[in-house]
XYZ file of C-alpha atoms in Angstrom:
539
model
C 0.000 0.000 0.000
C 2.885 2.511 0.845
C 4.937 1.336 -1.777
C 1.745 2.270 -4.484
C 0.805 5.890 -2.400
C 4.280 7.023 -3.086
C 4.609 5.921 -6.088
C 1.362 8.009 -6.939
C 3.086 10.538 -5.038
C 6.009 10.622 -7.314
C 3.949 10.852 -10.235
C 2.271 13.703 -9.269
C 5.485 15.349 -8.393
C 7.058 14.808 -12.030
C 3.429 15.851 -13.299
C 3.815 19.343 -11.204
C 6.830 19.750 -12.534
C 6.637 19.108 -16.108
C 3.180 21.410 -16.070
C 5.801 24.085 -14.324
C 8.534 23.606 -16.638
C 5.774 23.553 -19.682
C 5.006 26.889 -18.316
C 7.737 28.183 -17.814
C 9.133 27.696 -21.847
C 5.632 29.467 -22.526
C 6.189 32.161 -20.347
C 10.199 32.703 -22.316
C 9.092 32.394 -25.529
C 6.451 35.110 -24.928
C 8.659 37.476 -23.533
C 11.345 36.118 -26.656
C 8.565 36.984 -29.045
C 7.961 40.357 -27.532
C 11.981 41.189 -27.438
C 11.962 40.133 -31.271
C 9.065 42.539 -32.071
C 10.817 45.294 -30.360
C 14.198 44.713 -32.028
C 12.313 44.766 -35.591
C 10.725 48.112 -34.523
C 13.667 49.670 -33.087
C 15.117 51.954 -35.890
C 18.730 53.223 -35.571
C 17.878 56.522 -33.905
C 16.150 55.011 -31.228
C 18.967 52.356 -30.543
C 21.487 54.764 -29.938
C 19.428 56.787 -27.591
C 18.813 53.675 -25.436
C 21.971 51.592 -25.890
C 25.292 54.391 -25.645
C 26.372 51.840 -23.203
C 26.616 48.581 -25.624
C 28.237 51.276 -28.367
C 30.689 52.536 -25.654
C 32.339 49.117 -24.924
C 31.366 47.704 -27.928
C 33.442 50.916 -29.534
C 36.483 50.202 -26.938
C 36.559 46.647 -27.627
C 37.345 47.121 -31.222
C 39.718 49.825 -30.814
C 42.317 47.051 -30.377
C 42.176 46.460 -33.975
C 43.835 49.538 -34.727
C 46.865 47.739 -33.333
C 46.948 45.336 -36.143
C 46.293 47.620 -38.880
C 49.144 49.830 -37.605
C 51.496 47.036 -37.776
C 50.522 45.442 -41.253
C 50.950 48.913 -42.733
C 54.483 49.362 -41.027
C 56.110 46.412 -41.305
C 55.425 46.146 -45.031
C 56.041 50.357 -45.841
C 59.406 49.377 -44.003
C 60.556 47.655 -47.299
C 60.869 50.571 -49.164
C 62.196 53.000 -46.016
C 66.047 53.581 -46.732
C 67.342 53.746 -43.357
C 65.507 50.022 -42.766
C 66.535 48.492 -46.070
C 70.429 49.381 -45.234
C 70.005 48.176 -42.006
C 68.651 44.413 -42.678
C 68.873 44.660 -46.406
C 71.793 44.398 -49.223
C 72.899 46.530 -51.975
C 71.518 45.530 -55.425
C 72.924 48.383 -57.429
C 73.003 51.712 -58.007
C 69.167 52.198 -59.015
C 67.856 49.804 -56.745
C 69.875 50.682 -53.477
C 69.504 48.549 -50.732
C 66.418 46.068 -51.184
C 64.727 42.996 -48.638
C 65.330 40.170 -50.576
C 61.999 38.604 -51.896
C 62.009 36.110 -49.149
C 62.725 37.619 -46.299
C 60.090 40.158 -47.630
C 57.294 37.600 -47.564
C 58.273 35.741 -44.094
C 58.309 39.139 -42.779
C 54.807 39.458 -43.953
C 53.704 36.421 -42.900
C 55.342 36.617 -39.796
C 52.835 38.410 -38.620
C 50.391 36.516 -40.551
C 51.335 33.273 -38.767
C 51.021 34.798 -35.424
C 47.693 35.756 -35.907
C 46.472 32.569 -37.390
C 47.597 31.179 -34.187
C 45.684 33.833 -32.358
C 42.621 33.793 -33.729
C 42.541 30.096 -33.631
C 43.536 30.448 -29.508
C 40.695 33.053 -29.403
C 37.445 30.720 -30.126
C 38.556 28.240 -27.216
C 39.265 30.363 -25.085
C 36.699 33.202 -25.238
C 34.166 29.883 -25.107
C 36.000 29.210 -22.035
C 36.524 32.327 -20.508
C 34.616 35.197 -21.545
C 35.774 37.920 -23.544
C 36.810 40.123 -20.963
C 39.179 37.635 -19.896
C 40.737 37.067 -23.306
C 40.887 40.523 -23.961
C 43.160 41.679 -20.827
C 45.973 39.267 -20.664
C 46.257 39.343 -24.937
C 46.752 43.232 -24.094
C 49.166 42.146 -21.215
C 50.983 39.856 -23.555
C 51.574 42.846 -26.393
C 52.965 44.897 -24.060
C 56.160 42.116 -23.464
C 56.287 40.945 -27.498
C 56.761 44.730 -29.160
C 60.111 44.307 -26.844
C 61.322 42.023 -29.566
C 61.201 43.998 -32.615
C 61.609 47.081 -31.192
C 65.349 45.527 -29.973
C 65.686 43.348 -32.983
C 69.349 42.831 -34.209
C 68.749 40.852 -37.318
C 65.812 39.997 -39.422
C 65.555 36.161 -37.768
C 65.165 38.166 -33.984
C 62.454 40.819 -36.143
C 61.031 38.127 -37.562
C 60.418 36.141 -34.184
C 58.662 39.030 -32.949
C 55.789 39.660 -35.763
C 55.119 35.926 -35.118
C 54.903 36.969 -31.209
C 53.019 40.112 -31.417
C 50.573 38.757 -34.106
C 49.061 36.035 -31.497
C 47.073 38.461 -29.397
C 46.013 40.150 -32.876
C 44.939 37.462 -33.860
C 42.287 37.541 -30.524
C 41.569 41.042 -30.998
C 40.550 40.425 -35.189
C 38.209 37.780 -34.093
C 36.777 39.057 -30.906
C 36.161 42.194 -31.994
C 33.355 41.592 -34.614
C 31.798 38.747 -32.604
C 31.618 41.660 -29.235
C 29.940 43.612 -31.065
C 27.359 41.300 -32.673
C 25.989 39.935 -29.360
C 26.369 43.206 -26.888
C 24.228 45.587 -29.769
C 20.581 45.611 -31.072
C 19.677 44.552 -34.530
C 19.446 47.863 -35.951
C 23.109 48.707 -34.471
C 24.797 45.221 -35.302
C 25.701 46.039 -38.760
C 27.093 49.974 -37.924
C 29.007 48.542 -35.068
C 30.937 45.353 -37.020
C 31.649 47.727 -39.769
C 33.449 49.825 -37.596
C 35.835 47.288 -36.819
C 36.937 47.855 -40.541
C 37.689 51.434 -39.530
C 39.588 50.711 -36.946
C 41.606 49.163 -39.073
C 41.608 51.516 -41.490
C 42.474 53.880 -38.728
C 45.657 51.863 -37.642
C 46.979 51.969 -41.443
C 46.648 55.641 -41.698
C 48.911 56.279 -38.548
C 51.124 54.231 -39.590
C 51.276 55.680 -43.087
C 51.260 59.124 -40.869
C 54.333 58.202 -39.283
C 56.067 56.451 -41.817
C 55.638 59.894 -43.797
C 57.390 61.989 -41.239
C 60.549 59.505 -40.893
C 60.514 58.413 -44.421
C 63.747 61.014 -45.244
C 65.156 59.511 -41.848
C 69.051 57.933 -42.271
C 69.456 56.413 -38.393
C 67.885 53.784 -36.363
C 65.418 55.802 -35.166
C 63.552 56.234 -38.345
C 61.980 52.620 -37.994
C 62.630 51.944 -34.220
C 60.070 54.902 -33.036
C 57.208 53.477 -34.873
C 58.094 49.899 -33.269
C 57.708 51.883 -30.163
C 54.582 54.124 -30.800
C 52.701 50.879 -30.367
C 52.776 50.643 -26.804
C 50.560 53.598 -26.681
C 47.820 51.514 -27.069
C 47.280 48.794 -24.823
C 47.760 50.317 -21.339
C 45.114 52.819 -21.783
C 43.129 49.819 -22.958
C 43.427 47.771 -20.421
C 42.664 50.812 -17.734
C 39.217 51.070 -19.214
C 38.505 47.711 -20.570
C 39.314 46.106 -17.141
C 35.471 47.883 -16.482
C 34.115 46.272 -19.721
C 30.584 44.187 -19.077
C 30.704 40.332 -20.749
C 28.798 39.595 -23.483
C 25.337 38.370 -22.413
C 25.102 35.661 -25.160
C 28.389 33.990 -23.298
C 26.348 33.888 -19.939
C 23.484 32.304 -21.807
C 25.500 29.950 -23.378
C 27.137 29.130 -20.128
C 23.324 28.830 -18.577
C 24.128 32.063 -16.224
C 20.980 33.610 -16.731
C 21.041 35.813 -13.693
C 24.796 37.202 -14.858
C 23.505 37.515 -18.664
C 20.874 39.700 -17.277
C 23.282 41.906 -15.391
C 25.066 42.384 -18.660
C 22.140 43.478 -20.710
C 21.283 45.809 -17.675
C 24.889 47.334 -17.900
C 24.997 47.243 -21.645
C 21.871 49.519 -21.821
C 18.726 51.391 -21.075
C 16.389 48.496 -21.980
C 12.939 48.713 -19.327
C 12.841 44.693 -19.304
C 16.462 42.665 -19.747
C 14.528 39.589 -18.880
C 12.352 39.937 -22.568
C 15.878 40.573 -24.056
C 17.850 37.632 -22.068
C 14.617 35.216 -23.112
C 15.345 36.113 -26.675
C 18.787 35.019 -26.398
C 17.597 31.814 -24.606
C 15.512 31.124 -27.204
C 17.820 31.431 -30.050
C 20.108 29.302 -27.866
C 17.540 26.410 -27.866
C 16.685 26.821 -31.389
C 20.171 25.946 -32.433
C 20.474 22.474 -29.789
C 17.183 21.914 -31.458
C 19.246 22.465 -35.130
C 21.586 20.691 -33.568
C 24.550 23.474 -33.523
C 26.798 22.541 -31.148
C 30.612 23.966 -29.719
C 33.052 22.736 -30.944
C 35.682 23.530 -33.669
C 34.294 20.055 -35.375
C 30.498 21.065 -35.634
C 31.508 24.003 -37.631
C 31.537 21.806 -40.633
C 28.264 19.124 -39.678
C 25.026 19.902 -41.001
C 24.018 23.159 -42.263
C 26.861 24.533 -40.133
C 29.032 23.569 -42.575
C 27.459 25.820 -45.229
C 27.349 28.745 -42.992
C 31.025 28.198 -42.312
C 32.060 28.065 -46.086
C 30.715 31.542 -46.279
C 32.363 33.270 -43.436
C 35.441 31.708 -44.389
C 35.385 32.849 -48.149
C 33.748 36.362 -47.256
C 37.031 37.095 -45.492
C 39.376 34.787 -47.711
C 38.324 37.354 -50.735
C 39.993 40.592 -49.052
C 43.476 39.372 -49.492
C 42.725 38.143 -53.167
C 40.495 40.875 -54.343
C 44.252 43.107 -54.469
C 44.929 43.973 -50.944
C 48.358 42.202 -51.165
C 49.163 44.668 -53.481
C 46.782 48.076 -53.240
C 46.321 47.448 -49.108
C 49.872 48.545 -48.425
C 50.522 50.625 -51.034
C 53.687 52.428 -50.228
C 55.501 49.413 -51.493
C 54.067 49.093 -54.680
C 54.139 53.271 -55.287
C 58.022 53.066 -55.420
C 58.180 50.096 -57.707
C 55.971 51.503 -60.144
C 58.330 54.200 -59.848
C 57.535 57.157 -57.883
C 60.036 59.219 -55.604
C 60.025 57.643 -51.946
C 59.022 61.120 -50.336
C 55.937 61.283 -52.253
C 55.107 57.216 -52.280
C 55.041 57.412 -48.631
C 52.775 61.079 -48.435
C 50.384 59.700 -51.337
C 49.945 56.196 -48.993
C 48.196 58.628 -46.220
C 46.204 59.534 -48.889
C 44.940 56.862 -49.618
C 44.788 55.288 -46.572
C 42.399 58.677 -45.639
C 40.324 57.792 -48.435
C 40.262 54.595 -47.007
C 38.688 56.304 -43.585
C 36.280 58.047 -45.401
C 35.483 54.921 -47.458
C 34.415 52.986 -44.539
C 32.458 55.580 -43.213
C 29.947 55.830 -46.673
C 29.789 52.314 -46.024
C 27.527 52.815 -42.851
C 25.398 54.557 -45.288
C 25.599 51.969 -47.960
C 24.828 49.077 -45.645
C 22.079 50.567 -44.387
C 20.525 51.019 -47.789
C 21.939 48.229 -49.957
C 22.311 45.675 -47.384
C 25.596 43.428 -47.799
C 25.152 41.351 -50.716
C 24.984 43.726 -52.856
C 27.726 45.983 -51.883
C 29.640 42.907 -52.178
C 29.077 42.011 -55.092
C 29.167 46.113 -56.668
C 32.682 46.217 -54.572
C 34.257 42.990 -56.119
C 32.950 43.927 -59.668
C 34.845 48.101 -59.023
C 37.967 46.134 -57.797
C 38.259 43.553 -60.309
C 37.818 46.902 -63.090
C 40.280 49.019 -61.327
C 43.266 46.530 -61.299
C 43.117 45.414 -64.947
C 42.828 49.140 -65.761
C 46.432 49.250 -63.768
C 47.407 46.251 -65.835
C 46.413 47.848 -68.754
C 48.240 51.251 -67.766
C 50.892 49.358 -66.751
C 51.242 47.778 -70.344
C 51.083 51.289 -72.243
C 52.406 53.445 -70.157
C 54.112 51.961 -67.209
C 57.639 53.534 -68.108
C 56.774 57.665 -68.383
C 55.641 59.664 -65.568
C 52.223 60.280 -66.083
C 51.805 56.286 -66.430
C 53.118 56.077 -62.854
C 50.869 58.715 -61.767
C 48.574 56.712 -63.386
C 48.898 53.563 -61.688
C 49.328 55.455 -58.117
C 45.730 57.015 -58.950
C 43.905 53.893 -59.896
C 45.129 52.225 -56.611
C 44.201 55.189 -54.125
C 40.900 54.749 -56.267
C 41.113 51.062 -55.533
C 41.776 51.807 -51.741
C 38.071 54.278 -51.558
C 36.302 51.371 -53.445
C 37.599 48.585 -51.407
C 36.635 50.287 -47.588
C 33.417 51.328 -49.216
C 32.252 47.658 -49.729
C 34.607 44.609 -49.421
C 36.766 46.008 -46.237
C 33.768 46.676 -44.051
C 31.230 44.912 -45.050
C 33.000 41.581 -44.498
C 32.786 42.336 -40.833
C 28.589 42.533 -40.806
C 28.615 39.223 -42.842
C 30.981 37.142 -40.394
C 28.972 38.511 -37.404
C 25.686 37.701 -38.512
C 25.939 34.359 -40.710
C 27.400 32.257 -37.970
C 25.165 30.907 -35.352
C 25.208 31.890 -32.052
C 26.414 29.066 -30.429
C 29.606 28.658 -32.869
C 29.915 32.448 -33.194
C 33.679 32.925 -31.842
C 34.726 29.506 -33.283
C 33.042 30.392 -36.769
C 34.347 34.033 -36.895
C 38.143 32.055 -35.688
C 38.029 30.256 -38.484
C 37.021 32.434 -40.999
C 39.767 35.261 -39.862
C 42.466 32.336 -39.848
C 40.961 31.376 -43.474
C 42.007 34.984 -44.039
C 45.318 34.459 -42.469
C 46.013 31.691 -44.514
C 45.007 33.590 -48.030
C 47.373 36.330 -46.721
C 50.170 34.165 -46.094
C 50.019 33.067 -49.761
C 49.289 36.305 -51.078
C 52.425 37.834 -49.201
C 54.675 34.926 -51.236
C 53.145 35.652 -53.666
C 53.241 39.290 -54.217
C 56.733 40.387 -53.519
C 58.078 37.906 -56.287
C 56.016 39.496 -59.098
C 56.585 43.133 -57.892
C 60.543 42.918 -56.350
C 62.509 44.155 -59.274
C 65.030 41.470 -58.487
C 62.739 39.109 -59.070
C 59.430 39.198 -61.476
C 59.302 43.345 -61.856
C 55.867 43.100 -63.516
C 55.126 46.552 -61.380
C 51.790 47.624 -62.481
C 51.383 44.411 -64.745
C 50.773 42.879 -61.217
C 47.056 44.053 -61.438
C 46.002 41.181 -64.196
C 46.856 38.758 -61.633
C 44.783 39.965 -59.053
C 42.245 41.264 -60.792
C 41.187 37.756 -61.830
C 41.545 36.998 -58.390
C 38.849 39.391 -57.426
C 36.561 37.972 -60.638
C 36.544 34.328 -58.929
C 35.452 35.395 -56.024
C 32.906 37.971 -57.627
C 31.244 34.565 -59.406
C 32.004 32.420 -55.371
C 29.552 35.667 -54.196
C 26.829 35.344 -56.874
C 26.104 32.135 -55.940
C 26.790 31.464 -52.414
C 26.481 35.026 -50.562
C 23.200 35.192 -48.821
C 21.488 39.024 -47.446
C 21.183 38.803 -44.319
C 20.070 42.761 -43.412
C 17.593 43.090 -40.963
C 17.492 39.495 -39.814
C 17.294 38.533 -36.536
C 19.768 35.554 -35.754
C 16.948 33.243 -34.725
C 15.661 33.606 -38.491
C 19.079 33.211 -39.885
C 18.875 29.753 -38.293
C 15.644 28.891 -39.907
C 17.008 30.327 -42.921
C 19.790 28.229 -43.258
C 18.020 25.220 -41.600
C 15.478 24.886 -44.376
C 18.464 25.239 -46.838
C 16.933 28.364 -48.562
C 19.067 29.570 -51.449
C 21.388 32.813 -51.195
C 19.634 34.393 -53.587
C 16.173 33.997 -52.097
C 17.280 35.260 -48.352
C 15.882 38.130 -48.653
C 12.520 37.376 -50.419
C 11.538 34.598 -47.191
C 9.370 35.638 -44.699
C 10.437 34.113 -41.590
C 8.237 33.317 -38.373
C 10.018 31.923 -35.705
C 7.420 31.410 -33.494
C 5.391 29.489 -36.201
C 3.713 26.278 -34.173
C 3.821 24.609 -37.517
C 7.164 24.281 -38.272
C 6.782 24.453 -41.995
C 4.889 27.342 -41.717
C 8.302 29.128 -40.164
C 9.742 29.978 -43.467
C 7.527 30.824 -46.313
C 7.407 33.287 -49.617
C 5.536 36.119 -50.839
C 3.214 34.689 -54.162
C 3.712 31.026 -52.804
């Protein structure tokens, strides 16, 4: 009799709570369909009126990357700096002067490459593991120590040690930058606030080319051991305020700390009701176990992960073919082609200010294109402007005006390329991976970019180093059918994903929609018929 009266008991228990746990997923999906409403309604204005605090951090956060772009800028504009060249060069003759072999050219550039493959790999384990806040301090901690090395270096070998060195915690600050600001900013702000991590950049490579400028008539040490040192201006300040920084919410969620990931949102901004906001997340979160996304580096290729990893990879594999080997750094290529090194050096901050400015339109752009299309629009202007260089190049390439020429296309090709490719590479890598995978995914498509660049930086200095290929200008055919590939890879395979939530970019890519039908599908995630989720208008 006892043995039947508590089982009875027991059944009623689990019965309670099942009807409370029932109840409770009813009660989060309300309040996740409620935070989804308000994020569609929220227009930009609004966002920034109630969310300064997620654009603050999220703003700090990505500052870091002006580190990198600083560096990429210097180390390769040091080829062509005189006092540099004589130092770790040789003399090639009397027109050439001192040069960087070819090889020590291109492990110099990958150098840093390598480092940063490593780091951005590091940076989806242990981001998953840690937070980003974590991550964030002791790669600025570590920066600090490495610029020692190169700012010290006696030989190329030493120098060559430290780009490896100092590229490992840009590695983490390339990857965690655009995933930061994808999960700490509204809908309406996620696009704006990726894209800036492009201008960053961009910020980082007009210092440099700044700097460069005013010690590019330099004959001592100094001329290329103060810019070594200029970058430990950065990360102390950094780490003062960042120390303060709140952790992404998503990573609390993930981590099922749903009383810390609602302290975040609080701290990240103004919203009335974190709880609606926090549910959302939670939902998403269960939507992908229910896809079956899960957190490892391995599930980034299972399922329709795997598709949604191809693209993130080859989004950011295409900057480093579409020219940026050769127009990204331009000082380089502005002496070969044959201009005086005073004004190769003063018409790379140019450039690299158009490049600013550039980045900025493309807030405006995005906004009203979306990123497909300025994708596409961008690789179609880059793959025109370098064949037109080719093409210069081929008629002209040995008077004057054919070098001013070629120096005008490229500045041309620098505007074009932070007005669509640059930036906008940022929204797509923030938005197309899932939630779940997002550092791992956005890891893995920076070190796919890593990986291009290494082979681009081999690549480059053998067709443009006159003692090697000397094809100068020439160098544009190769790389402009480069950038043609990957226009046709984007056709095809690049899906909009503007003013989708990430929850519908999950249904999106879990009923295998086509890329060129993203943005036609109206998506319903709260659908109780689950073909009823994703449907078309006229169908």
């Amino acid at each position: 009799m006892s043995t039947t009266n508590e089982k009875q008991i027991r059944e009623e228990k689990e019965e309670i709570a099942g009807a409370q746990h029932d109840e409770s997923i009813s009660k989060t999906n309300d309040l996740a369909q409620q935070a989804a409403i308000d994020e569609h309604d929220l227009g930009v204005r609004e966002a920034i009126r109630r969310y300064p605090r997620a654009i603050m951090w999220s703003v700090l956060v990505s500052t870091a990357i002006i580190m990198e772009g600083y560096d990429i800028v210097l180390i390769s504009s040091f080829f062509g700096l005189p006092s540099f060249a004589k130092k770790y060069g040789h003399f090639v003759d009397d027109a050439s002067g001192y040069q960087i072999s070819a090889p020590w050219q291109a492990g110099l550039s990958n150098g840093t490459s390598i480092g940063t493959l490593m780091g951005s790999l590091a940076n989806g384990y242990f981001v998953f593991r840690y937070g980003y806040r974590k991550t964030l301090l002791v790669s600025l901690c570590l920066i600090v120590a490495f610029i020692f090395i190169p700012f010290f270096a006696p030989s190329l070998p030493v120098l060559l040690l430290g780009q490896i060195l100092c590229g490992i915690p840009w590695g983490v600050f390339a990857t965690m930058a655009p995933a930061y600001a994808s999960e700490v900013c509204p809908m309406a702000l996620r696009g704006y606030l990726t894209v800036y991590v492009n201008l960053c950049w961009a910020f980082g490579q007009l210092i440099a080319a700044g700097v460069l400028s005013g010690f590019s008539e330099g004959t001592s040490q100094w001329s290329y051991r103060i810019p070594f040192a200029i970058q430990w201006a950065w990360p102390i300040p950094l780490f003062a305020v960042l120390f303060f920084a709140p952790e992404s919410p998503y990573h609390h969620v993930r981590r099922g700390e749903i009383e810390q990931a609602e302290n975040s949102v609080r701290r990240l901004g103004s919203a009335s009701h974190p709880s609606q906001s926090v549910a959302l997340m939670i939902h998403t979160n269960e939507l992908e176990k229910e896809i079956d996304a899960g957190t490892s580096y391995l599930d980034c290729f299972r399922g329709i992960d795997l598709r949604r990893t191809e693209i993130v990879c080859m989004a950011f594999i295409t900057q480093p073919f579409c020219g940026s080997a050769m127009g990204g750094t331009p000082t380089y290529f502005f002496l070969q082609a044959g201009l005086p090194t005073s004004i190769s050096f003063k018409m790379s901050v140019g450039g690299l200010g158009l490049a600013a400015v550039g980045t900025l339109i493309s807030w405006k752009l995005l906004h009203t294109f979306g990123r497909r299309t300025l994708y596409l629009a961008g690789l179609a202007g880059l793959t025109a402007i370098l064949w037109t260089v080719g093409f210069i190049s081929v008629g002209a390439g040995t008077s004057t005006a054919g070098y001013y020429a070629q120096a005008t296309m490229m500045l041309l090709w620098l505007f074009v390329y932070y007005m669509t490719v640059g930036p906008i590479c940022y929204a797509i890598i923030g938005e197309i991976s899932s939630t779940r995978l997002r550092n791992k995914s956005i890891s893995l498509s920076r070190s796919a970019y890593y990986v291009g660049q290494i082979i681009c930086n081999v690549i480059n200095p053998y067709m443009l180093n006159p003692t090697e290929g000397d094809w100068k200008g020439k160098t544009g055919f190769f790389w402009g059918g480069c950038s043609f590939v990957f226009f046709v890879w984007t056709w095809f395979r690049l899906p909009e994903s503007k003013d989708r939530s990430f929850e519908e970019l999950d249904l999106l890519f879990a009923q295998k929609v086509k890329a060129r039908d993203f943005s036609k599908a109206v998506v319903d995630p709260y659908a109780e018929n689950v073909d009823a989720r994703v449907t078309f208008v006229g169908k």
